[in-house]
Amino acid sequence: MADFEEIYHLYFRDVYRFVYSLSRNEELSEEITQETFFKALKGIDGFKGNCKLSVWLCQIAKHTYFSHLEKQKRFLPESRTDLPSPRENLEDALLNKDETLRIHGALHRLKEPYKEVFSLRVFGELSFAQIGELFEKSEGWARVTFYRSKQKIQDMLKGDGGV
C-alpha cells in the first residue's frame, strides 16, 4: 500500500493534467483522476509492465473519461444533426460546442491506435515525437496515424462510415 501511495504522489499531477486536457473542467478532472487511481489500485496486479506506468494510468483515465461521456450522453438533449460544411476543418469543428459531442462519438468508434493518437495529439496536446515515444514508434508513424485518424473521423461525420 505504501508503494501505491508513492505512485499516487508521483503521477497524480500528470494524470490530472491529461484528464484536464480532455475535459477542460477542473472538477471533472479531479473526479476522473481520483477514480483512475482507485481503478489502478484495484487492478495493479494486472499491470504487466508493457508500457510506462504513467501511460498505463493515462489509459485508465482516458477510458474512465470516455465512459463518463457515454453516461452523460444519455442525459443530454439530442445534438444537432446537421453536418459541418466540407470547407470546415476538424480543428475548427472542435471549437464548435455543438459538434464536440458528435466528434467524441466518432472518436469513440475509432479503433486503436487511431483513437488514442488523435486524443493525445488534440486533447493531450502532445507533440508527434512524444506520441511516437509513448507507442515506441517513430515521429513519422505518429504523424501518419494522426492524419489517418483525422480522415476517418471526417468520413464518419460526413456519413461515409469511414471506420
XYZ file of C-alpha atoms in Angstrom:
163
model
C 0.000 0.000 0.000
C 2.894 2.373 0.743
C 4.231 1.720 -2.774
C 0.898 2.691 -4.292
C 0.858 5.887 -2.241
C 4.214 6.742 -3.795
C 2.779 6.026 -7.275
C -0.151 8.297 -6.436
C 2.125 11.162 -5.415
C 4.431 10.677 -8.399
C 1.756 10.517 -11.087
C -1.297 12.356 -9.762
C -0.330 15.653 -11.384
C 0.413 14.022 -14.774
C -2.862 12.111 -14.823
C -4.802 15.182 -13.709
C -3.258 17.305 -16.491
C -4.027 14.610 -19.047
C -7.679 14.405 -17.956
C -7.925 18.186 -17.831
C -6.627 18.367 -21.400
C -9.541 16.123 -22.398
C -12.303 17.690 -20.309
C -11.220 21.303 -19.710
C -13.139 21.025 -16.435
C -11.302 21.148 -13.095
C -13.950 19.383 -11.002
C -14.455 16.622 -13.538
C -10.688 16.224 -13.925
C -10.270 15.759 -10.180
C -13.135 13.266 -10.071
C -11.842 11.235 -13.036
C -8.279 11.314 -11.676
C -9.427 10.010 -8.289
C -11.454 7.282 -9.983
C -8.438 6.426 -12.142
C -6.228 5.819 -9.118
C -8.977 3.816 -7.425
C -9.229 1.585 -10.513
C -5.436 1.363 -10.726
C -5.219 0.299 -7.085
C -7.763 -2.451 -7.701
C -6.021 -3.568 -10.894
C -2.335 -3.003 -10.091
C -1.725 -6.751 -10.213
C -2.841 -6.667 -13.852
C -0.124 -4.160 -14.810
C 2.282 -6.206 -16.917
C 4.931 -3.541 -17.450
C 4.480 -3.476 -21.250
C 4.435 0.318 -21.098
C 5.405 3.067 -18.706
C 3.308 3.258 -15.556
C 2.264 6.802 -16.471
C 0.968 5.579 -19.856
C -0.994 2.786 -18.158
C -2.539 5.287 -15.735
C -3.421 7.674 -18.574
C -5.052 4.804 -20.477
C -7.211 4.068 -17.430
C -8.012 7.784 -17.147
C -8.909 8.012 -20.845
C -11.272 5.039 -20.646
C -12.800 6.387 -17.438
C -13.332 9.801 -19.026
C -14.925 8.391 -22.181
C -17.141 6.105 -20.086
C -18.231 9.203 -18.192
C -19.046 10.947 -21.505
C -21.112 7.957 -22.626
C -23.100 8.064 -19.398
C -23.639 11.810 -19.781
C -24.818 11.405 -23.376
C -27.893 9.599 -22.088
C -28.903 12.692 -20.136
C -28.123 15.365 -22.742
C -30.686 16.583 -25.280
C -30.105 15.378 -28.838
C -27.324 17.313 -30.527
C -27.680 18.944 -33.921
C -27.899 16.539 -36.795
C -26.561 18.845 -39.492
C -23.011 18.181 -40.629
C -20.138 20.652 -40.726
C -19.532 22.093 -44.176
C -16.803 20.320 -46.163
C -14.747 23.535 -46.019
C -14.782 23.482 -42.210
C -11.743 21.610 -40.921
C -11.764 19.269 -37.956
C -9.855 21.609 -35.652
C -12.433 24.383 -36.196
C -15.246 21.909 -35.580
C -13.703 21.045 -32.206
C -14.143 24.655 -31.198
C -17.841 24.459 -32.018
C -19.505 23.068 -28.888
C -22.413 21.626 -30.846
C -20.067 19.484 -32.894
C -17.872 18.380 -29.998
C -20.207 15.620 -28.870
C -20.517 14.303 -32.438
C -16.742 14.308 -32.822
C -16.319 12.482 -29.491
C -18.876 9.930 -30.696
C -16.911 9.387 -33.907
C -13.688 9.237 -31.908
C -15.217 6.617 -29.622
C -15.945 4.428 -32.659
C -12.355 4.630 -33.935
C -10.137 1.613 -33.474
C -6.799 1.764 -31.715
C -4.230 3.219 -32.212
C -6.126 5.905 -34.154
C -8.345 6.789 -31.193
C -5.506 7.207 -28.748
C -3.162 9.030 -31.140
C -5.914 11.512 -32.019
C -6.764 12.073 -28.336
C -3.148 12.521 -27.311
C -2.498 14.996 -30.123
C -5.681 17.073 -29.960
C -6.736 16.845 -26.321
C -3.423 15.983 -24.680
C -1.556 18.489 -26.866
C 1.412 16.142 -27.166
C 3.943 16.512 -29.941
C 4.265 13.844 -32.606
C 7.649 12.944 -31.125
C 6.095 12.393 -27.684
C 3.278 10.292 -29.153
C 5.780 8.196 -31.083
C 7.762 7.665 -27.899
C 4.660 6.543 -25.981
C 3.937 3.911 -28.623
C 7.618 3.063 -29.098
C 7.296 4.118 -32.751
C 8.730 6.923 -34.863
C 7.575 10.517 -35.065
C 6.613 9.850 -38.696
C 4.399 6.953 -37.611
C 2.618 9.291 -35.173
C 2.083 11.902 -37.923
C 0.663 9.372 -40.379
C -1.543 7.732 -37.744
C -2.906 11.120 -36.656
C -3.621 12.114 -40.267
C -5.423 8.821 -40.900
C -7.456 9.134 -37.701
C -8.470 12.665 -38.691
C -9.566 11.406 -42.107
C -11.572 8.568 -40.545
C -13.367 10.968 -38.201
C -14.154 13.334 -41.074
C -15.524 10.413 -43.098
C -17.743 9.359 -40.192
C -19.016 12.926 -39.758
C -19.886 13.051 -43.449
C -21.789 9.796 -43.053
C -19.413 7.721 -45.184
C -18.867 5.221 -42.399
C -15.067 5.586 -42.641
C -14.099 3.055 -39.936
